[in-house]
XYZ file of C-alpha atoms in Angstrom:
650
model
C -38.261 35.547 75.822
C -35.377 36.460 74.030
C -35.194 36.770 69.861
C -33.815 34.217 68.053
C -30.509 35.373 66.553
C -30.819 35.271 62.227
C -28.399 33.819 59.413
C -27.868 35.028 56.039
C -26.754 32.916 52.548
C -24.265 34.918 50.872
C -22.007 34.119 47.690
C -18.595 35.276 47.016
C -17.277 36.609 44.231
C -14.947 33.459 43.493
C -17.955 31.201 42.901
C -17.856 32.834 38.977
C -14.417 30.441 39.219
C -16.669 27.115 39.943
C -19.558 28.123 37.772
C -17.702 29.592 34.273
C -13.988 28.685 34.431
C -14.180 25.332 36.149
C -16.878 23.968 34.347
C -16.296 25.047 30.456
C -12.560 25.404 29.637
C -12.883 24.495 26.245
C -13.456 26.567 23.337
C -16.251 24.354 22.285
C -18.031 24.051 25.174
C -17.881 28.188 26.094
C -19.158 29.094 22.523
C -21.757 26.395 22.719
C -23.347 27.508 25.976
C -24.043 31.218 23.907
C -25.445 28.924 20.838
C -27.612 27.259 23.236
C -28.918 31.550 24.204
C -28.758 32.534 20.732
C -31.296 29.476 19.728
C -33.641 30.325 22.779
C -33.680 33.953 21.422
C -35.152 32.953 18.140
C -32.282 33.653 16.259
C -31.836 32.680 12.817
C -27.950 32.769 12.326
C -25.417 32.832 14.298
C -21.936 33.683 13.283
C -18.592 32.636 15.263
C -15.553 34.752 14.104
C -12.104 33.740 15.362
C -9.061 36.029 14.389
C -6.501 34.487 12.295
C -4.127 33.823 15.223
C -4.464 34.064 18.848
C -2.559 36.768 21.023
C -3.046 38.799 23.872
C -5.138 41.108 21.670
C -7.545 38.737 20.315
C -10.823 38.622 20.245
C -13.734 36.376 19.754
C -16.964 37.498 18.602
C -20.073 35.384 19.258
C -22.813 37.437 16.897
C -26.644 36.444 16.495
C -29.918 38.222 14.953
C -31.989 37.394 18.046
C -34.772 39.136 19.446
C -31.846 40.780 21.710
C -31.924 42.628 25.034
C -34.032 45.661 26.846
C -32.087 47.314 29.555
C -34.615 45.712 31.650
C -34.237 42.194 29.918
C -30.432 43.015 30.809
C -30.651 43.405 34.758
C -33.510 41.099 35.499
C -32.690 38.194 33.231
C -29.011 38.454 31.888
C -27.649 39.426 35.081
C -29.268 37.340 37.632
C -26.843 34.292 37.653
C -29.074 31.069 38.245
C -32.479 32.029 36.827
C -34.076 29.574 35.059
C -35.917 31.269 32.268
C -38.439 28.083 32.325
C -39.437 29.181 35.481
C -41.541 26.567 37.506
C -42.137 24.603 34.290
C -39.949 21.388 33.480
C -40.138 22.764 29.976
C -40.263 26.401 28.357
C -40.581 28.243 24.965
C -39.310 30.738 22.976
C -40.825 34.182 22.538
C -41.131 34.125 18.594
C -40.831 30.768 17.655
C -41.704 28.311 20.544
C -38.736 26.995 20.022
C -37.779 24.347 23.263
C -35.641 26.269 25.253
C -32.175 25.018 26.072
C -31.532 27.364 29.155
C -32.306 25.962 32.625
C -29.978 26.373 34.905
C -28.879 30.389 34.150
C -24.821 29.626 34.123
C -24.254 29.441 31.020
C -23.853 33.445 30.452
C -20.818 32.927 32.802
C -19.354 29.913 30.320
C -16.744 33.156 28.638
C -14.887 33.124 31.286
C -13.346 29.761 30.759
C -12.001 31.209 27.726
C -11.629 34.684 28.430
C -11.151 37.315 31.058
C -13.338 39.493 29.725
C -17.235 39.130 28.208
C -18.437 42.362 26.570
C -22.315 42.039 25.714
C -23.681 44.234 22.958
C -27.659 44.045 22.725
C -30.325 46.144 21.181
C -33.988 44.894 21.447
C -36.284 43.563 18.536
C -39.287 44.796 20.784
C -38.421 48.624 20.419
C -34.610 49.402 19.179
C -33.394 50.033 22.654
C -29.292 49.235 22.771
C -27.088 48.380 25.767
C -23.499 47.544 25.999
C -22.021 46.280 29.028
C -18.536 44.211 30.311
C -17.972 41.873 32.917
C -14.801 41.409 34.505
C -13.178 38.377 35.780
C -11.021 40.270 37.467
C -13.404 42.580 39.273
C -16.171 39.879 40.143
C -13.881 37.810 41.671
C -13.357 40.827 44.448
C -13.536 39.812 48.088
C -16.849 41.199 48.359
C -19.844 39.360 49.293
C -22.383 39.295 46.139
C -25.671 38.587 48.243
C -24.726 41.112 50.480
C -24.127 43.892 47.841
C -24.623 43.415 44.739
C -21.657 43.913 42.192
C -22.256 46.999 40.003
C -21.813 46.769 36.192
C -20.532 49.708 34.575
C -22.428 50.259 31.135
C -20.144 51.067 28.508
C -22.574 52.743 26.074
C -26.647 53.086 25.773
C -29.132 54.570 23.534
C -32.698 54.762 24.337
C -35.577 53.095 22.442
C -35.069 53.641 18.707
C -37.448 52.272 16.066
C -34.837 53.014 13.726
C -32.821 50.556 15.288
C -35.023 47.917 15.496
C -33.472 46.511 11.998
C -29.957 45.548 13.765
C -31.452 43.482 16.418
C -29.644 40.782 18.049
C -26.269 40.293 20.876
C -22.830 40.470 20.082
C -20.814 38.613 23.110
C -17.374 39.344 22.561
C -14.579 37.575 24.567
C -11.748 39.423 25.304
C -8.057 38.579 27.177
C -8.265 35.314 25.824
C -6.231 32.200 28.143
C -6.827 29.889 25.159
C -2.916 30.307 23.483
C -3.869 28.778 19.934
C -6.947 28.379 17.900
C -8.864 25.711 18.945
C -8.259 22.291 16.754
C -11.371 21.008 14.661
C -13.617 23.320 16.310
C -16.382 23.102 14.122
C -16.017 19.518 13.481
C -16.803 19.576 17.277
C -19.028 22.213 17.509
C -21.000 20.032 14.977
C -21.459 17.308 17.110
C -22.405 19.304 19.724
C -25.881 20.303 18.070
C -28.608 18.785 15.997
C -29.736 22.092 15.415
C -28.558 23.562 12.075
C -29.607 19.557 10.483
C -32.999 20.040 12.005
C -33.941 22.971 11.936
C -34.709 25.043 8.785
C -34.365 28.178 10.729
C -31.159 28.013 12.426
C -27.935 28.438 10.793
C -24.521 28.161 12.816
C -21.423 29.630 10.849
C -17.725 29.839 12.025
C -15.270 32.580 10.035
C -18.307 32.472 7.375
C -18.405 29.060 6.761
C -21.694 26.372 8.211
C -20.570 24.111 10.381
C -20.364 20.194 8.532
C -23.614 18.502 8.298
C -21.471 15.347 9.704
C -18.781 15.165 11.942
C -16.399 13.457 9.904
C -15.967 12.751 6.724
C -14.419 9.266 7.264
C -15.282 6.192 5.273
C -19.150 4.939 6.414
C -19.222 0.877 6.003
C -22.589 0.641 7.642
C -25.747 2.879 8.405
C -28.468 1.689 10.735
C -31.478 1.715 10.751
C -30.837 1.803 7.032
C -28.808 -1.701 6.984
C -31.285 -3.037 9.361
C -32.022 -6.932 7.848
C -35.875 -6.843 6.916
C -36.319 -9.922 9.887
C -35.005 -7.607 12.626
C -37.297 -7.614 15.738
C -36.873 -3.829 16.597
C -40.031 -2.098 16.605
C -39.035 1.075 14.770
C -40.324 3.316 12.135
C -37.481 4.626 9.693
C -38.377 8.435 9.030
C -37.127 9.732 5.453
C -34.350 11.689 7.010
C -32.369 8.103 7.973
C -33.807 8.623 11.634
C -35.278 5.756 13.624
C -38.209 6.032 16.115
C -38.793 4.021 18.827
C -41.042 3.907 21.816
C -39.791 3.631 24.745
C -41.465 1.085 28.073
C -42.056 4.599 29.688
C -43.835 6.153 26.805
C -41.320 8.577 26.056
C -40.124 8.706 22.538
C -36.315 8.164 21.235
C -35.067 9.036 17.639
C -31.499 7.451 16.858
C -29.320 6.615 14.014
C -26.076 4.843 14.180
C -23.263 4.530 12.061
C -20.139 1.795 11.495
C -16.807 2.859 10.156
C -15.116 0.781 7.750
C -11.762 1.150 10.568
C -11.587 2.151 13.945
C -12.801 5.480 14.687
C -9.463 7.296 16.430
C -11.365 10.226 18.038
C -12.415 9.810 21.185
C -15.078 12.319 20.830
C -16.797 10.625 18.055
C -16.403 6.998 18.973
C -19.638 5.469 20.654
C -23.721 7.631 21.106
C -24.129 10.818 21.851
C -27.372 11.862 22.933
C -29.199 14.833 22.190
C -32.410 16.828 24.341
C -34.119 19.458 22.075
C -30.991 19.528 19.475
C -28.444 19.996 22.211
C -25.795 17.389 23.271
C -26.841 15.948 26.932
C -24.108 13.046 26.880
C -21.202 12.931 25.087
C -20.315 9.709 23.048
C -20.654 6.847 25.215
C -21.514 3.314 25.066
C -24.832 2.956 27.770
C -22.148 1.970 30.547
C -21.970 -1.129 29.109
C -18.567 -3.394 30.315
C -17.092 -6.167 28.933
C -18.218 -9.569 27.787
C -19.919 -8.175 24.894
C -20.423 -10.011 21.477
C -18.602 -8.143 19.265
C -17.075 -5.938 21.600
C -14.261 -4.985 19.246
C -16.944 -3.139 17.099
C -17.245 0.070 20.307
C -14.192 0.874 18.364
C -15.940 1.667 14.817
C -19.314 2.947 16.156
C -20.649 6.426 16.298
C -23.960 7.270 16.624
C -26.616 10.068 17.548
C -29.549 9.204 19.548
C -32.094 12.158 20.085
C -34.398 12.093 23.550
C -35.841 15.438 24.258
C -38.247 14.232 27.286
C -34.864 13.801 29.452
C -34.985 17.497 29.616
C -38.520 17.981 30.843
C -38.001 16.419 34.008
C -38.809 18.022 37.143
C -34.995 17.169 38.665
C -32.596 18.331 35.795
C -30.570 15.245 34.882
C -28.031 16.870 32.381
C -24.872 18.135 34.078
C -23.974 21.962 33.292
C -21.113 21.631 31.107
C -23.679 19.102 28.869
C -21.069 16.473 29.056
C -23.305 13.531 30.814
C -26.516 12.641 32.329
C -27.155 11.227 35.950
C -27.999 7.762 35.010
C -28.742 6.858 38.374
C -31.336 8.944 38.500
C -34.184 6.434 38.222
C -36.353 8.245 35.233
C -33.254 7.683 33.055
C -33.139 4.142 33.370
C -35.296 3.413 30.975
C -33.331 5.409 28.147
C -30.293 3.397 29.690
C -31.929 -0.105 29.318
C -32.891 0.678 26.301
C -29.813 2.075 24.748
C -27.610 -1.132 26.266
C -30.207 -3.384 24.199
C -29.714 -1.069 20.872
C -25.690 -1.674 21.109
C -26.090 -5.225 21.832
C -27.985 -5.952 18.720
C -26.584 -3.431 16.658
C -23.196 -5.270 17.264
C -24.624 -8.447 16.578
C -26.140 -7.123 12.776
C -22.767 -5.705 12.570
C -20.506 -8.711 13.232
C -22.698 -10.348 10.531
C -22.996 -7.989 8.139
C -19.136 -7.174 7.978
C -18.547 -11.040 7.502
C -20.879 -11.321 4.962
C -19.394 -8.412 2.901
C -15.579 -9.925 3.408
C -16.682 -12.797 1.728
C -17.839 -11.022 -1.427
C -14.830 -8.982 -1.782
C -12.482 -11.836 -2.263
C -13.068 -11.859 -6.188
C -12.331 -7.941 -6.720
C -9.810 -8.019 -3.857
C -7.561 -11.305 -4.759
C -8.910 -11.054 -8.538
C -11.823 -12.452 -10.585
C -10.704 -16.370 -10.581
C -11.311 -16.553 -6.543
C -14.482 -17.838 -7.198
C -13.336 -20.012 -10.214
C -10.698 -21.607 -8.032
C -12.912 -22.652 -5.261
C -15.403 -24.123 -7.500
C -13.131 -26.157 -8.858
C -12.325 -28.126 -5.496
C -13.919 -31.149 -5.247
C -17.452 -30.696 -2.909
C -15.921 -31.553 0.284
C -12.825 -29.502 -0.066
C -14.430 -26.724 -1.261
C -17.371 -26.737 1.859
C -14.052 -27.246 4.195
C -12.487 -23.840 2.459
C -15.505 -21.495 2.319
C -16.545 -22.785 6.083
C -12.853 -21.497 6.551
C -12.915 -18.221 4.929
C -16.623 -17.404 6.714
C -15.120 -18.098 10.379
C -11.855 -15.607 9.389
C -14.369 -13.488 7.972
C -16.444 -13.162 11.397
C -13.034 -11.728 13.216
C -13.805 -7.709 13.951
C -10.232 -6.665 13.357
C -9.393 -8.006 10.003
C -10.042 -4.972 7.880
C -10.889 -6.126 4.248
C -7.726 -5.742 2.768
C -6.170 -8.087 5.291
C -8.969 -10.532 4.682
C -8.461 -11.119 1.121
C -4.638 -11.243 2.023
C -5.638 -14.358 4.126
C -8.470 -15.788 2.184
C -5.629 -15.633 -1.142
C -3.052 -17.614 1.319
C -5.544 -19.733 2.605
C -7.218 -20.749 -0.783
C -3.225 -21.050 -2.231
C -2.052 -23.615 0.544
C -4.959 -25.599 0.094
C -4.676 -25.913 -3.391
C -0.752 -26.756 -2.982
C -1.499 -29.530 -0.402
C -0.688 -27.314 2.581
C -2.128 -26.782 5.860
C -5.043 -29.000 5.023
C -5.394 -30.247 8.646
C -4.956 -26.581 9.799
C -7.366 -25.293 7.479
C -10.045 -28.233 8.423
C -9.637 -27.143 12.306
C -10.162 -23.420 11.409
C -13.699 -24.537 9.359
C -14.525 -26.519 12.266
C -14.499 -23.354 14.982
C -17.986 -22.440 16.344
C -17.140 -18.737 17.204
C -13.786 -17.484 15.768
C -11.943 -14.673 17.784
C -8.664 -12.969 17.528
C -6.657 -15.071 20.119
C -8.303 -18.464 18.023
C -6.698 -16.536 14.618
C -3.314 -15.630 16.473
C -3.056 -19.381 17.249
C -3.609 -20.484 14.043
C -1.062 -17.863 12.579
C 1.449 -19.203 15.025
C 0.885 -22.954 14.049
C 0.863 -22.442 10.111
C 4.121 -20.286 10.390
C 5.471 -23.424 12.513
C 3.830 -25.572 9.261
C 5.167 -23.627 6.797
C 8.887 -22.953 7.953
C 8.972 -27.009 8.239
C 7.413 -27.266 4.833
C 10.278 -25.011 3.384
C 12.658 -26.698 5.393
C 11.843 -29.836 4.238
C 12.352 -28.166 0.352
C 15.471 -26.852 1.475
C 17.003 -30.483 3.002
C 16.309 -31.505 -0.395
C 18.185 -29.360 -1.973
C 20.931 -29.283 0.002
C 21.027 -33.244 -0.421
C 21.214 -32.408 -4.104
C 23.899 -30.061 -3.911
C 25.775 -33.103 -2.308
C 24.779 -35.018 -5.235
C 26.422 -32.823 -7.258
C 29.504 -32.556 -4.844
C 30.379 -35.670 -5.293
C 30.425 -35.998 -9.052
C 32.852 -32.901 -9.052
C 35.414 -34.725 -6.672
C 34.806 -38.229 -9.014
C 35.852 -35.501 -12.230
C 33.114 -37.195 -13.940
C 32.872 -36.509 -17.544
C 30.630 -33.285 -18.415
C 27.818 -34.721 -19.966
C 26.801 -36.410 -16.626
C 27.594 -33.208 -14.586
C 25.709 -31.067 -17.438
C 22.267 -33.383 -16.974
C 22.852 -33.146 -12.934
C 22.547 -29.887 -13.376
C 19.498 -29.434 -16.008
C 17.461 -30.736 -13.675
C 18.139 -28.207 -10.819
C 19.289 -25.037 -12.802
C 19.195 -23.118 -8.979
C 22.166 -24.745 -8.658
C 23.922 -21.865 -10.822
C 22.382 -19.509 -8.527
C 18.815 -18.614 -6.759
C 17.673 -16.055 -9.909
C 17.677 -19.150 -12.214
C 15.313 -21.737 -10.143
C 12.495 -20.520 -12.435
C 14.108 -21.862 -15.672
C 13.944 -25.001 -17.432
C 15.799 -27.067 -19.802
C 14.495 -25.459 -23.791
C 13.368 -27.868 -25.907
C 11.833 -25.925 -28.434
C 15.197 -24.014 -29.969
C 16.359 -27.958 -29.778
C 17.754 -28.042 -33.843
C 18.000 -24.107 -34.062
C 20.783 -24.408 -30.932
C 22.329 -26.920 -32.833
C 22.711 -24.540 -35.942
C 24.205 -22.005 -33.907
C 26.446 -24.312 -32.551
C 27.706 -25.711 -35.937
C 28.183 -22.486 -37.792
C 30.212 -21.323 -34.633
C 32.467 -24.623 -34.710
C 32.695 -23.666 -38.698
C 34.165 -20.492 -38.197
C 36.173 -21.707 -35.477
C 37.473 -24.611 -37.467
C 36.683 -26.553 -34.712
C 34.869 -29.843 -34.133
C 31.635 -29.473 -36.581
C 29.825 -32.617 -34.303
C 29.660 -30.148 -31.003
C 26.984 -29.477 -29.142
C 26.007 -26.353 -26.627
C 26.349 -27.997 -23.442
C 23.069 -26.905 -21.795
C 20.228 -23.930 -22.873
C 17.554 -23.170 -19.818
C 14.640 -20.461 -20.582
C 12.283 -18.635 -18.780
C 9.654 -16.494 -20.361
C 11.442 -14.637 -22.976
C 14.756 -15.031 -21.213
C 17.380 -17.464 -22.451
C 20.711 -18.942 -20.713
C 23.287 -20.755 -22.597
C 25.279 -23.024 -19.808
C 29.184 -24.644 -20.866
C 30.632 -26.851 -18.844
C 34.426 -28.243 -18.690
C 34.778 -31.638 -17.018
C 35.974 -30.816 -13.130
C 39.667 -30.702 -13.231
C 40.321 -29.033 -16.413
C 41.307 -25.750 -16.429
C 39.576 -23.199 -18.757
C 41.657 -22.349 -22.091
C 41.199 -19.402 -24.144
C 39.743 -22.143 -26.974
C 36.961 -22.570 -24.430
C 36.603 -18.974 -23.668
C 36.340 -18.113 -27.594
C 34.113 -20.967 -28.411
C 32.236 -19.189 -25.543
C 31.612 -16.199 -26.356
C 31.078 -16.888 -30.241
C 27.828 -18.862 -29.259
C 26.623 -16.077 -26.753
C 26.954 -13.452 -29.924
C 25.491 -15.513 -32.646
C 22.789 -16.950 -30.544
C 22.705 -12.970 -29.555
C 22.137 -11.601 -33.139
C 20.130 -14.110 -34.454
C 17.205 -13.055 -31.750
C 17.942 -9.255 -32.193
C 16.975 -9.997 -35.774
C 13.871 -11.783 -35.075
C 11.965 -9.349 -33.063
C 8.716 -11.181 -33.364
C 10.244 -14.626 -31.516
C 9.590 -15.430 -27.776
C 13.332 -14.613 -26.372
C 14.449 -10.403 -26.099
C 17.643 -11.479 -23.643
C 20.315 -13.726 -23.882
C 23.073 -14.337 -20.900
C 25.697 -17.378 -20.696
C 27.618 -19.180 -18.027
C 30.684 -21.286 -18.685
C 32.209 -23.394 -15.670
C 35.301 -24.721 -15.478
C 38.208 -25.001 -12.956
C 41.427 -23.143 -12.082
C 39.805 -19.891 -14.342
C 41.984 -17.180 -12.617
C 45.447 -19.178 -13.775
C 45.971 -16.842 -16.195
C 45.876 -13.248 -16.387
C 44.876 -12.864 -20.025
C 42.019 -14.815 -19.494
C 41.222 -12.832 -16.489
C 40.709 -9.713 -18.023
C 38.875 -11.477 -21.212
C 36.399 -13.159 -17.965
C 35.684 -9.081 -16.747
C 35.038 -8.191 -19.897
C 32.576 -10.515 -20.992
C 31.114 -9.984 -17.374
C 29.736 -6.414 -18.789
C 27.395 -7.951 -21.475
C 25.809 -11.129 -19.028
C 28.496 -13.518 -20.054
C 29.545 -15.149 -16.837
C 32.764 -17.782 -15.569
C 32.911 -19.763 -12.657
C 34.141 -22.523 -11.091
C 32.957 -25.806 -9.715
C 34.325 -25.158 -6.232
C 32.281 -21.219 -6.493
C 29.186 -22.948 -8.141
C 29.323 -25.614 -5.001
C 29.938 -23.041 -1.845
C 27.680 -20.679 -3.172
C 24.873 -22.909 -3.920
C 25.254 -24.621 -0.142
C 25.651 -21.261 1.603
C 22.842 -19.477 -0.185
C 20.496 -22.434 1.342
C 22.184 -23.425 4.578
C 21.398 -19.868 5.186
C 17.717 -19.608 4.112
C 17.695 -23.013 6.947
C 18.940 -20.665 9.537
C 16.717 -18.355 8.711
C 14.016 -20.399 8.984
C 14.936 -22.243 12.388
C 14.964 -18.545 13.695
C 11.385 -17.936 12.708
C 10.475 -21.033 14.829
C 13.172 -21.215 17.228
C 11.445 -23.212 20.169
C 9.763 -25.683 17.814
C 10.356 -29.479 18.870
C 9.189 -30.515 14.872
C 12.056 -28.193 13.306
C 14.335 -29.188 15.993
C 14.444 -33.043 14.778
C 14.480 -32.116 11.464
C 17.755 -29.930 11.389
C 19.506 -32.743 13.782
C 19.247 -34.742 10.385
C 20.519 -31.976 8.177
């Protein structure tokens, strides 16, 4: 009987390509993987120097006070590739400290050579001094030959025998050399941060990059809420809340979960902080994600402001290893990890829910230091049912996920406003009426009170274009300018937009007529005349003349003019404790540019707010300026039937 013929497993060199370059081609995750060896050496610090710019001669320096390396330690553990230092056991411990260990799956001593070409290894031994410096290649590994066939041979650069002397400097120095990273990694230890728990839990581990710890937090953007802290005291989570901020939980299996979770006051932009990370022994095991969960989520919009940490060491004592090498995700198919999963989709779900609530309920309490300290004033004095139609209102805009608080009390101030002026009542009513407000309810609404409020101006605009025919007509009658003048008291924007604030001053009523006589006194003019027309507002006065339409303006006019605008002038410079600082004038008249002499008196006056114009300018300005603004407005709303009708009557 004839021998059966016999194969042989062998490994070529190029697998260092799948199991370093492939799998950790980030800064972050290279320098993390010798973290992870420097912890389960019972180091105490670790220091990560990067040179101040990177070139073909850089360097990076991984250094640690560990227990270090024998020679021995260096061929049978260091330079087996695969050898799980845990052995048999599902869990293992440190030398020193009993630390957990991190290392499993023995490739993380190859994670350099995503990063570099080159991994020099200084050790010497806390057990008896003994130093060893080595260097492996890229280059030379990846050589055609067959590794379980023949070994690869790794020349040692320098070694001193064991030295008791030497004890004192023990620890490993990895240095990377012929970096392929071009520039220095961005926010690395922001993102080394969030890569351990280590340096927050432990007392005895200290991480420091270019001499400086890495952050205690990730970021340092604005925190709105902290759970378990902000948990309500009804909540039905069974959870003890350690002093550190940490919640424990106890999971259906028995296994026990730590987590924490935070909510951002706007949405988080990094993808690697946004959603739970999970953690086994200190060490990231999945980076931020949200527990799988899909779609149809209450509250869904708040995935984009959550970031949290949730800490499950058993996942790393199982007998399969569910963490993936590069410590980026766990197998959740794997059925021991389902109960972490189930549990950690339940934890988002009501952790939105608390959050959705909570935000709302701290919108509606800013409105009186965001919109000012009356808001609450204002609203109280609605009448009841008004006032439970507006707050219902403001609570249902307040429940909306993407209305930051400053947009909030933008609405809640124009909401409160167009109640209070009679608008949008009915649109305001429908909003309080809404069981479960969302953003495509809210865009709706927008939509309809922009169609409300462009016909609501438009309707103030037909009005005062009908008044500017009002007018038109008593210019082409030439009525006298007393009728003209009280036409125009009543709607001073008829002079122009700026003046649509002022009304006709009553108060200066026998002072304007003093002016007026000691001006027709020193004219030797007609001692019974009157100034035509004085408007204020706030401490701004304006002094209106009017010529009947048809006359032309004479320099008599012009004189008597200007006279008032000085005296009225000096006698307010002179009483610096009255209400009015600034006085301008208009005088309006036709056929003003008739003669040149005038004209140039017109400029002149021009420089110190002393304006002329005519009834024809007065009129086409006044209808242009608002048969514009209509335009305008029919733009805004261009498909609307409602604004339609109402400029077919215009």
């Amino acid at each position: 009987m004839s021998k059966k013929p016999t194969l042989e497993l062998s490994f070529h060199g190029r697998i260092i390509d799948h199991l370093g370059i492939q799998m950790y081609q980030s800064a972050v995750a290279a320098i993390a993987e010798m973290v992870s060896n420097a912890w389960d050496a019972d180091a105490e610090q670790v220091k990560i120097i990067f040179p101040e710019k990177i070139d073909e001669n850089s360097e990076i320096a991984i250094v640690d006070d560990g227990h270090g390396m024998t020679f021995d330690d260096c061929q049978t553990k260091f330079l087996k590739v695969g050898l799980n230092r845990r052995g048999d056991k599902s869990e293992g411990k440190s030398l020193e400290k009993s630390r957990p260990v991190l290392g499993r799956k023995g490739i993380g001593k190859l994670a350099g050579f995503g990063i570099a070409r080159k991994i020099e290894i200084l050790t010497v031994s806390k057990s008896d001094g003994e130093r060893t410096k080595f260097c492996l290649d890229l280059d030379e590994l990846r050589g055609t030959d067959y590794i379980g066939q023949n070994p690869k041979l790794i020349t040692v650069l320098e070694y001193s025998p064991p030295d008791k002397s030497k004890i004192k400097d023990h620890g490993t120095t990895i240095t990377l050399k012929n970096l392929v990273i071009k520039k220095q990694p961005d926010k690395f230890s922001s993102k080394m941060a969030r890569r351990f728990l280590l340096p927050q839990t432990s007392a005895d581990f200290k991480v420091f990059v270019n001499g400086e710890p890495l952050p205690q937090e990730a970021t340092d953007k604005e925190v709105e809420f902290i759970f378990p802290r902000d948990l309500p005291e009804d909540t039905d989570r069974e959870c003890e809340v350690e002093k550190d901020g940490w919640a424990t939980e106890i999971l259906p299996s028995g296994d026990v979960v730590k987590w924490r979770v935070n909510f951002f006051a706007k949405p988080i932009s990094e993808d690697e902080l946004r959603g739970i990370s999970i953690f086994a022994n200190g060490k990231i095991a999945q980076t931020p994600f949200n527990f799988n969960l899909t779609g149809g989520l209450v509250s869904q919009h708040g995935l984009e402001y959550m970031s949290g940490q949730v800490q499950a060491d058993f996942i790393d004592k199982f007998a399969e290893d569910i963490i993936a090498p590069e410590r980026q995700r766990i197998n959740w198919e794997n059925s021991e990890a389902e109960p972490l999963l189930l549990w950690g989709q339940k934890l988002v779900k009501d952790l939105l829910s608390l959050w959705k609530k909570a935000r709302a309920e701290k919108k509606e309490k800013i409105l009186d230091d965001k919109v000012g300290g009356n808001f609450s004033e204002r609203l109280e004095n609605l009448e009841p049912t008004e006032r439970s139609t507006v707050k219902q209102a403001l609570s249902k805009l307040a429940s909306i996920e993407s209305i930051d608080d400053d947009q909030f009390a933008l609405l809640g101030e124009s909401l409160l406003t167009a109640w209070e002026d009679g608008r949008l009542k009915a649109l305001i009513s429908k909003v309080s009426e809404i069981d479960e407000m969302q953003e495509s309810d809210l865009l709706a609404i927008l939509v309809e009170a922009k169609v409300l409020n462009a016909l609501h101006t438009a309707e103030a605009v037909k009005t005062k274009l009908s008044v500017i025919a009002g007018l038109q007509e008593r210019i082409e009658r030439k009525d006298l300018e007393n009728s003209v003048r009280d036409y125009i008291a009543k709607n001073a924007w008829l002079i122009g937009p700026r003046w649509e604030t002022f009304a006709v001053e009553t108060s200066l009523k026998k002072t304007l007529e003093k002016w007026a006589a000691e001006v027709e006194k020193d004219l030797g003019k007609d001692k019974n005349k009157r100034i035509d027309l004085a408007l204020s507002s706030g401490d701004h006065l304006l002094v209106v003349e009017f010529m009947q339409p048809g006359l032309p303006l004479d320099r008599d006019h012009i004189q008597r003019f200007e006279t008032y605008i000085h005296t009225i002038e000096a006698s307010l410079n002179a009483n610096t404790g009255g209400r009015f600082n600034r006085v301008s004038g208009y005088i309006i008249a036709d056929k003003i540019d008739k003669k040149p002499a005038n004209n140039i008196k017109i400029k002149a006056m021009a420089k110190n707010e002393m304006y002329a114009m005519d009834w024809n300018t007065l009129l086409n300005e006044a209808f242009a300026n608002w048969h514009d603004f209509l335009g305008v407005l029919s733009e805004r709303v261009p498909d609307d039937v409602r604004m339609k009708r109402l400029l077919e009557k215009i």
